[in-house]
Short mmCIF file of C-alpha atoms and ligand atoms in Angstrom, two decimals:
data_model
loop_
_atom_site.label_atom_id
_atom_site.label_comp_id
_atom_site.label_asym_id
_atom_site.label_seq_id
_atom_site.Cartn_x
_atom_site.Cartn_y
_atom_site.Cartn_z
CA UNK A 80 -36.08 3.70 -0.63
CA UNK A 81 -34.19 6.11 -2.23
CA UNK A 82 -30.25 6.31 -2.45
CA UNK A 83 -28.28 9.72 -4.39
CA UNK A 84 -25.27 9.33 -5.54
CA UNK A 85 -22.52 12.10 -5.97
CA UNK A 86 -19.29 9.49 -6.78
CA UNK A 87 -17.41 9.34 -9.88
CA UNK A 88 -19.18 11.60 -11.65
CA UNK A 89 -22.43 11.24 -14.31
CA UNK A 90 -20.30 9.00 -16.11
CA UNK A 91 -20.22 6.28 -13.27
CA UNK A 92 -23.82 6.70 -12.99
CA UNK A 93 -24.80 3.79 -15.08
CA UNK A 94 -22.35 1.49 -13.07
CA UNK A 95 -23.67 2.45 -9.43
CA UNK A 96 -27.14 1.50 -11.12
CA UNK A 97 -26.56 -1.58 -12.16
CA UNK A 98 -24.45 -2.54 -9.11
CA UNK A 99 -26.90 -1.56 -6.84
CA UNK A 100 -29.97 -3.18 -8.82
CA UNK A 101 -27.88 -6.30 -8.53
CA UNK A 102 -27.66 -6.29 -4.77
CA UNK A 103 -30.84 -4.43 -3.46
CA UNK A 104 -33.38 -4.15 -6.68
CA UNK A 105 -35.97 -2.69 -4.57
CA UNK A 106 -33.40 0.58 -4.06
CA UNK A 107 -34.01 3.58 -6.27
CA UNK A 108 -30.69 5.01 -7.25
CA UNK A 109 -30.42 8.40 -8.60
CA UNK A 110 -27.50 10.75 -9.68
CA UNK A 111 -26.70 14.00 -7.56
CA UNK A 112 -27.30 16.22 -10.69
CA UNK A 113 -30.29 14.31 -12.32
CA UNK A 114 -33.05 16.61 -12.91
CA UNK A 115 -35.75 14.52 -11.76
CA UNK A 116 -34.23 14.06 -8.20
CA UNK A 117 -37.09 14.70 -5.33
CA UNK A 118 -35.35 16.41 -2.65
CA UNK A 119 -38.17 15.10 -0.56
CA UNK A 120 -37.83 11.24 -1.31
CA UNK A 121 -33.69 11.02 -0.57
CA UNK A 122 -33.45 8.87 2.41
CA UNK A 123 -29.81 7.71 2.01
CA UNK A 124 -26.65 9.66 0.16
CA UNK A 125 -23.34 8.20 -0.95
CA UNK A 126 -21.19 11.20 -1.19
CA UNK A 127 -17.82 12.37 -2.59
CA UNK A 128 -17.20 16.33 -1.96
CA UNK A 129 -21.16 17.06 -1.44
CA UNK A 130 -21.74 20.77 -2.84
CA UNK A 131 -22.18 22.46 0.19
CA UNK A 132 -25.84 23.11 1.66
CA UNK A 133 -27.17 20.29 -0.35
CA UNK A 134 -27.69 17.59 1.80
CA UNK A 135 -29.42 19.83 4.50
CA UNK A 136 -32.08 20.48 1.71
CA UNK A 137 -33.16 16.31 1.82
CA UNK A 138 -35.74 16.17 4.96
CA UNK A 139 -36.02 12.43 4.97
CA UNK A 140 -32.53 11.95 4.68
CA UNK A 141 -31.16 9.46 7.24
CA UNK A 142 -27.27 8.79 6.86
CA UNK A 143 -24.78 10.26 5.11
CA UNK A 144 -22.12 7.61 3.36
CA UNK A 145 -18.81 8.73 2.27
CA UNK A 146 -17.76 6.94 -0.58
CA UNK A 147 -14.24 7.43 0.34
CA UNK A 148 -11.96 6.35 3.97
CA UNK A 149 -12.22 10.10 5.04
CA UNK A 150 -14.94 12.11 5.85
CA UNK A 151 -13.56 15.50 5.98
CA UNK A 152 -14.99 16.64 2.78
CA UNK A 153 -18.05 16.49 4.49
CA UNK A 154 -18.06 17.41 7.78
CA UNK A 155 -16.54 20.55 6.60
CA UNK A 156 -19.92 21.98 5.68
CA UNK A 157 -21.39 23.47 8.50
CA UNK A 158 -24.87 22.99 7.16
CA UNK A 159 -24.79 19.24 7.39
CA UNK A 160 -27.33 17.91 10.36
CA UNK A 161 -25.45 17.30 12.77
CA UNK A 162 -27.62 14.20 14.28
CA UNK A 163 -27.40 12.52 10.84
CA UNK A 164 -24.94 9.61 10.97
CA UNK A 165 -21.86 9.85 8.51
CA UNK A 166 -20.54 6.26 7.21
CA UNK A 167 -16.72 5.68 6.22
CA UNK A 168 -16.05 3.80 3.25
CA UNK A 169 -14.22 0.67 4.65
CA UNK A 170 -14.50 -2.46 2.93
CA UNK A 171 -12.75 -6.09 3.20
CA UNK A 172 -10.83 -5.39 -0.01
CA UNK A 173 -9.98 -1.49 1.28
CA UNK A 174 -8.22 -3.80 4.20
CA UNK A 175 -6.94 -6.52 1.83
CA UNK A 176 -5.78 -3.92 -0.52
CA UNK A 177 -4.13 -1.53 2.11
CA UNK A 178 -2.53 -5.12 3.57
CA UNK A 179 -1.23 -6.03 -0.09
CA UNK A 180 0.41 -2.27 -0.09
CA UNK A 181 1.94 -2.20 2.86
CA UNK A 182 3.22 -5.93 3.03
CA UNK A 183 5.12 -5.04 -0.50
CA UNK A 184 6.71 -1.83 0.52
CA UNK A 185 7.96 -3.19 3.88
CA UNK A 186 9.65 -6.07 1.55
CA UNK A 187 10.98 -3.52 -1.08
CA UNK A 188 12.68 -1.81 1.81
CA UNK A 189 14.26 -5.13 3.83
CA UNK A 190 15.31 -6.58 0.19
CA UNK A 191 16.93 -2.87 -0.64
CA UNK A 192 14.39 -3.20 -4.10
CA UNK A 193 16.00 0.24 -4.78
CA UNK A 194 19.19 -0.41 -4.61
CA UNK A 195 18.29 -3.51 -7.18
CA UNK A 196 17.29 -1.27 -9.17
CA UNK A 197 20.30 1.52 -9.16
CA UNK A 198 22.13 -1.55 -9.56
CA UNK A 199 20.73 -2.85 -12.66
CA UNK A 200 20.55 0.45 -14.39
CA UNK A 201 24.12 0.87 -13.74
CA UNK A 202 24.73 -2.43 -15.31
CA UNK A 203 26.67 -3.46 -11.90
CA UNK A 204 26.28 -7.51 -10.80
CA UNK A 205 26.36 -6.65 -6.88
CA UNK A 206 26.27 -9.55 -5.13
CA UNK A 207 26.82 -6.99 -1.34
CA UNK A 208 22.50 -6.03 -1.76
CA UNK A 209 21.31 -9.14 0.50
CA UNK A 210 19.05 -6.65 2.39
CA UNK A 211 17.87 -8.36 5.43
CA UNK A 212 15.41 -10.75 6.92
CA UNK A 213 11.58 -10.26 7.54
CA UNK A 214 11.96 -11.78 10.59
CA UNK A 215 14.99 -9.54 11.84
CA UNK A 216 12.66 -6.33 11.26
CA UNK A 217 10.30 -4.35 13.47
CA UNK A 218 7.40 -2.37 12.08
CA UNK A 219 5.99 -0.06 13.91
CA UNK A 220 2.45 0.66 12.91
CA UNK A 221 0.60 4.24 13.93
CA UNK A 222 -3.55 3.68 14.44
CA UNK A 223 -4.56 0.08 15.02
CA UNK A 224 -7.90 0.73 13.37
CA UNK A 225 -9.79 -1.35 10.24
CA UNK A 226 -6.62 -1.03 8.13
CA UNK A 227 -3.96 -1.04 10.84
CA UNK A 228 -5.52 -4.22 12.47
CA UNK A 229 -5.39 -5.29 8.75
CA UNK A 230 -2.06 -4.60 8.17
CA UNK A 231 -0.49 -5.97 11.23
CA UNK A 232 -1.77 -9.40 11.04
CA UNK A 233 -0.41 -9.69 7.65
CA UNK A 234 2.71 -8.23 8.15
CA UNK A 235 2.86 -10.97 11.38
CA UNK A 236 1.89 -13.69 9.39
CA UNK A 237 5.16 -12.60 6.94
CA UNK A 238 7.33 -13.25 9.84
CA UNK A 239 7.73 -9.63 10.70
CA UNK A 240 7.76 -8.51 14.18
CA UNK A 241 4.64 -5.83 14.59
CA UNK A 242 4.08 -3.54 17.32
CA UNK A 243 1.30 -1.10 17.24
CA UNK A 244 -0.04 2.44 18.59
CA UNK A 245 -3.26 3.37 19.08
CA UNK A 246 -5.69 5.69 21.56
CA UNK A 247 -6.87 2.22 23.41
CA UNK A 248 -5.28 -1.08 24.01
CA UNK A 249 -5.76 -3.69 21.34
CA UNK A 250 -5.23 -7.44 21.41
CA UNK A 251 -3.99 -8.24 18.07
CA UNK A 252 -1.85 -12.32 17.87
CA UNK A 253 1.45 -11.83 17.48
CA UNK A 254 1.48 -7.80 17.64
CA UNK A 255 2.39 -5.74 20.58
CA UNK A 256 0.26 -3.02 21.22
CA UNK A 257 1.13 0.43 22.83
CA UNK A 258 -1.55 2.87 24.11
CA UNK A 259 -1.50 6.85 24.51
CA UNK A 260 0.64 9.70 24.39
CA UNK A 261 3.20 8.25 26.44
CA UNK A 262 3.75 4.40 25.06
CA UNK A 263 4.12 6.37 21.31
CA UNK A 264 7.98 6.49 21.88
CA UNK A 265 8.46 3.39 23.28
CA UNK A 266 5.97 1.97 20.26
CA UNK A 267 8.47 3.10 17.61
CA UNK A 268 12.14 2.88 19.34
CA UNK A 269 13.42 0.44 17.76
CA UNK A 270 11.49 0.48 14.48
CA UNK A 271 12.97 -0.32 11.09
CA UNK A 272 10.08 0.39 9.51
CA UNK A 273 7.03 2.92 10.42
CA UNK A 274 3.63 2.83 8.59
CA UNK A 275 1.10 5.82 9.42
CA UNK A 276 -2.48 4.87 9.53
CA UNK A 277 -3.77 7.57 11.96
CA UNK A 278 -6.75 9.20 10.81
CA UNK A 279 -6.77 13.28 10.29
CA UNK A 280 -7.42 14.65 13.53
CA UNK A 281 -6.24 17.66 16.14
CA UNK A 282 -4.43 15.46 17.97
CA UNK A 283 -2.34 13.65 14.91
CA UNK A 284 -2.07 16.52 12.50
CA UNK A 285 2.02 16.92 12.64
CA UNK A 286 2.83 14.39 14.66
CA UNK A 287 5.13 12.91 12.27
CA UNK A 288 7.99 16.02 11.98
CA UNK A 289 11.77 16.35 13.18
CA UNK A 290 11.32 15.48 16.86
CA UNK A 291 9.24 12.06 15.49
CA UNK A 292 12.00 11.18 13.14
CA UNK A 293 14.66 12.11 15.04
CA UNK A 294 13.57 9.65 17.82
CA UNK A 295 13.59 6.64 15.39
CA UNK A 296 16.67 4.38 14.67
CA UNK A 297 18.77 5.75 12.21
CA UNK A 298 18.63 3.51 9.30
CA UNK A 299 14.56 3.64 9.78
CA UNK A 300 12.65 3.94 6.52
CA UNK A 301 8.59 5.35 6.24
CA UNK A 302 5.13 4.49 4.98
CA UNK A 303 2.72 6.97 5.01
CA UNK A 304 -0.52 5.50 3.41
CA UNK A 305 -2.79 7.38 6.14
CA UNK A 306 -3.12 10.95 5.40
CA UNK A 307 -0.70 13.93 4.36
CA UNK A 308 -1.61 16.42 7.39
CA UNK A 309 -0.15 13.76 9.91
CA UNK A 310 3.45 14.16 8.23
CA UNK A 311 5.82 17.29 7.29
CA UNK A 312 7.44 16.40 3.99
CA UNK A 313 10.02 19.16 4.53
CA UNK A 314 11.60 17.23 8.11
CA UNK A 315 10.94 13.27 5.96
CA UNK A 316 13.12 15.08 2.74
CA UNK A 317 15.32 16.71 5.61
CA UNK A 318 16.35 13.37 7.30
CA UNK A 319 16.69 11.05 4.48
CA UNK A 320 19.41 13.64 3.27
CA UNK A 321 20.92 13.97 6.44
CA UNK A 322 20.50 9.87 5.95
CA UNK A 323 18.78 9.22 9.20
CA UNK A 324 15.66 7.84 7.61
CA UNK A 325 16.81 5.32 4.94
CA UNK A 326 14.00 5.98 2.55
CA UNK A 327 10.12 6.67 2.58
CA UNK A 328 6.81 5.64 0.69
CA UNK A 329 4.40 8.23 0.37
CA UNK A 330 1.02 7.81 -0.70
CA UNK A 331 -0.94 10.64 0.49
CA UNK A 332 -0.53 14.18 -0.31
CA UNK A 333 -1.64 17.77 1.12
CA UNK A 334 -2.71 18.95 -2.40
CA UNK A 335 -3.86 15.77 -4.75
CA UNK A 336 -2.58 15.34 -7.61
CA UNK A 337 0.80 16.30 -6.63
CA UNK A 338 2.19 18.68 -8.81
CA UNK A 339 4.45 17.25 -11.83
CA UNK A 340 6.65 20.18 -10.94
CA UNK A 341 7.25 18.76 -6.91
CA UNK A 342 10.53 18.02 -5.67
CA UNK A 343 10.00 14.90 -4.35
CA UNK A 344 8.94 12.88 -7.63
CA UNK A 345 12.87 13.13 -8.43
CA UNK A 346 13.73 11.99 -4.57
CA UNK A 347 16.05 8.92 -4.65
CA UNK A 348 14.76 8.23 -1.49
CA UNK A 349 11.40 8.85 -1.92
CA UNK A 350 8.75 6.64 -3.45
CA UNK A 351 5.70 8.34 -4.47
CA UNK A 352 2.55 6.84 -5.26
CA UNK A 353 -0.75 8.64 -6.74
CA UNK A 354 -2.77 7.87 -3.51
CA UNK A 355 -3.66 4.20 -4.62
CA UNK A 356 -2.47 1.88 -1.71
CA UNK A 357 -5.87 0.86 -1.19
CA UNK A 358 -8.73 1.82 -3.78
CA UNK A 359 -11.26 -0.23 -3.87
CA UNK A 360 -13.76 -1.37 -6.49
CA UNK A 361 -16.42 0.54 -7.04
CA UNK A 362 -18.66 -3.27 -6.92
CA UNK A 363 -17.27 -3.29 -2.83
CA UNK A 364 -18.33 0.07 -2.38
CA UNK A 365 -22.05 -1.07 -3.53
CA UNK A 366 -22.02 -4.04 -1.15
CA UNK A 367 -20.86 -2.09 2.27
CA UNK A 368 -23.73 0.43 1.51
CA UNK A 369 -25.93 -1.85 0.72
CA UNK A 370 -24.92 -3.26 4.29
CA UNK A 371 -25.28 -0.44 6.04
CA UNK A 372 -28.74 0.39 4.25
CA UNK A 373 -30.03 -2.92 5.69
CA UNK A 374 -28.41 -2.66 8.98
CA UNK A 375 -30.47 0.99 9.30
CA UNK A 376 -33.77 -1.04 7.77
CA UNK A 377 -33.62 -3.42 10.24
CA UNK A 378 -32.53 -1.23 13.20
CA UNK A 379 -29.17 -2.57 13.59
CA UNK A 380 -26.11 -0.70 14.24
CA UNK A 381 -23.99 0.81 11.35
CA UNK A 382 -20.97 -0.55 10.71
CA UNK A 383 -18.14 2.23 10.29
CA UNK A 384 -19.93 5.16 11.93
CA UNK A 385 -17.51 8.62 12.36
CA UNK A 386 -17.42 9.85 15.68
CA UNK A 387 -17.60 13.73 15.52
CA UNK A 388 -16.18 14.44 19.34
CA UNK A 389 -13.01 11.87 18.50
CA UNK A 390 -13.00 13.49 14.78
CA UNK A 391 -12.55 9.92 13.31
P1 LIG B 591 -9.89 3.72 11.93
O1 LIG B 591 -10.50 2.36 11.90
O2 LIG B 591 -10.72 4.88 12.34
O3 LIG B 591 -8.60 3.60 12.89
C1 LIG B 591 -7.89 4.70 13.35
C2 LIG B 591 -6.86 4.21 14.38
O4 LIG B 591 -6.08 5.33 14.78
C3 LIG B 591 -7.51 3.62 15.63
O5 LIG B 591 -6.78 2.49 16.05
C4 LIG B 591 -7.36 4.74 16.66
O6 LIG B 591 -7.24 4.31 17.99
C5 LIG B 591 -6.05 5.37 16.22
N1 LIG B 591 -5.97 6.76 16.68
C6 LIG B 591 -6.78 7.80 16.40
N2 LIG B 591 -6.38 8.90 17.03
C7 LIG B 591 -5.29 8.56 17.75
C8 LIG B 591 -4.43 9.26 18.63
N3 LIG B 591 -4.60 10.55 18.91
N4 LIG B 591 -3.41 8.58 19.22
C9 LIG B 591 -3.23 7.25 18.94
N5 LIG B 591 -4.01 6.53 18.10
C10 LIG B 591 -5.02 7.18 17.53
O7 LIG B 591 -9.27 4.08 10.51
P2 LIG B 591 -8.91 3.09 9.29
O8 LIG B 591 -10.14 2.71 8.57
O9 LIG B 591 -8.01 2.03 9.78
O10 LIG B 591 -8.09 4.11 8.34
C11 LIG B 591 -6.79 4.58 8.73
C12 LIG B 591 -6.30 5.68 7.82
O11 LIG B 591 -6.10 5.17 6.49
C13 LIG B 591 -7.25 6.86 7.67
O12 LIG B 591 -6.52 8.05 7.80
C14 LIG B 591 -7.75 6.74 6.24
O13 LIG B 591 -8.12 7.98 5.69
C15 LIG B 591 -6.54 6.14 5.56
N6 LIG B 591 -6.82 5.47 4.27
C16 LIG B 591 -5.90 5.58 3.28
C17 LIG B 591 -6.11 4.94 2.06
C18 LIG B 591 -5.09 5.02 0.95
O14 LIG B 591 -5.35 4.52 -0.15
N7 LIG B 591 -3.93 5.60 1.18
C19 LIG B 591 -7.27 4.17 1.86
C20 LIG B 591 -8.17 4.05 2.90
C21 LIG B 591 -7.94 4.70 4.11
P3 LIG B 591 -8.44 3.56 18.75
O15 LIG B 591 -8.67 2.27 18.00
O16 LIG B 591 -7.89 3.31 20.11
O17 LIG B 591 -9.61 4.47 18.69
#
């Protein structure tokens, strides 16, 4: 049983070893670039950014694991079998982590945490920043998947109120749940707060631009912890300085790292984070392959399979 890695580098190599000797010793690990890789003996691949071609040249190769949420980087390669399945890399702590994230933004924006902070900088005791109550504020969350699920029963168990969108209907306690094309505006009327965790697709690429924004409650404030094709930064910068959206978290960007030149580090608005609202341990990544190597040993299902023809 053979597993290649191509995650974190050569450098990381030593720590996939060990963490995969501790879990499954009888699984051979080897590094995409070692020289003494048979082609021929690669049965399972745990990928970040695969050179293209490459993992069409492993015959016995029988799924593909991203290493990371998304699997765009490699789908993208035309070469790649198609009947080969490709894993996600979801993990309890990517959906403890991404609830952590998302639980402390939406409470940095009802307690005004910025305006704390102007406050203190200036020196000014304000006693008029009171914000407002947890349980006096709707979220709206977009994609009611792993982390969305995740998120919602969290942010319910804070005492928010949740509603949620998705492509099917989803019975989530204590979170109202809005399906299709036509409940989306309905989903995120009266929203104080909206958190994007739509996967890349056709059908959400841009959804989040002026006619989105414009349809929220003024006052409305942002998360976007899904990914940066789903959103136009130019309509979010436009409407929180019109001051229809209050302010906006963004974790995910078109081109990673964003540039220390971009406008929107300096955005009062604007919180920017490096793409960190959930990464997980590189010792959880071990364990959900490990999982899934079983699961395909044994002839179970995978857990965390993409599905090309919904492109998540
Ligand atoms: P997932 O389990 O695949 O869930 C996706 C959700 O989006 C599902 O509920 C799905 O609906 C819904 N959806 C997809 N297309 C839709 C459409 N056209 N209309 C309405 N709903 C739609 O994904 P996940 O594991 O929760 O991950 C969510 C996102 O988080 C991904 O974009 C991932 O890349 C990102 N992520 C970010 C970070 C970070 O650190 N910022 C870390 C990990 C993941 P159905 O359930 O009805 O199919």
């Amino acid at each position: 049983m053979l597993l290649v890695v191509k995650s974190g580098g050569q450098e990381a190599m030593p720590e996939w070893q060990s963490l995969y000797r501790a879990l499954l010793p009888e699984l051979e690990v080897v590094g995409w670039d070692d020289p003494a890789l048979d082609p021929a003996r690669v049965e399972y691949a745990m990928v970040w950014e695969p050179t293209p071609g490459r993992l069409a040249q492993f015959p016995a190769l029988r799924v593909i694991m991203s290493s990371a949420a998304g699997v765009d980087h490699i789908t993208r390669d035309p070469s790649v079998p198609a009947h080969l399945p490709i894993t996600r890399m979801v993990t309890p702590e990517t959906e403890e982590r991404m609830a952590d994230f998302v639980t402390a933004a939406s409470y940095g924006i009802v307690r005004d945490f910025p305006m704390l902070r102007e406050a203190q900088k200036e020196r000014r005791w304000d006693e008029s920043i009171v914000g407002r109550r947890a349980s006096e504020t709707t979220v709206a969350i977009l994609g009611l998947g792993n982390l969305g699920a995740a998120c919602a029963r969290r942010l319910a168990a804070n005492g928010f109120r949740v509603k949620g969108w998705a492509r099917t209907h989803k019975q989530i306690e204590r979170c109202e749940s809005f399906a299709g094309d036509e409940r989306l505006g309905e989903c995120v009327s009266d929203a104080h707060i909206v958190v994007n965790l739509l996967p890349d697709t056709a059908a959400t690429r841009g959804l989040i631009g002026n006619r989105f924004l414009e349809a929220l409650p003024r006052g409305a404030s942002l998360i976007n912890v899904g990914r940066a094709p789903q959103v136009d930064l130019r309509a979010v910068v436009e409407s929180l300085d019109t001051g229809h959206l209050r302010s906006a978290f963004i974790d995910v960007f078109d081109s990673e790292p964003l540039s220390p030149d971009d406008q929107m580090w300096n955005h009062p608005k604007l919180w920017v984070s490096s793409h960190i609202a959930s990464a997980v341990s590189r010792k959880s990544k071990a364990r959900q392959i490990v999982k899934n190597i079983l699961a395909d040993r044994s002839g179970q299902p995978l857990e965390h399979v993409y599905t090309a023809n919904l492109g998540y």
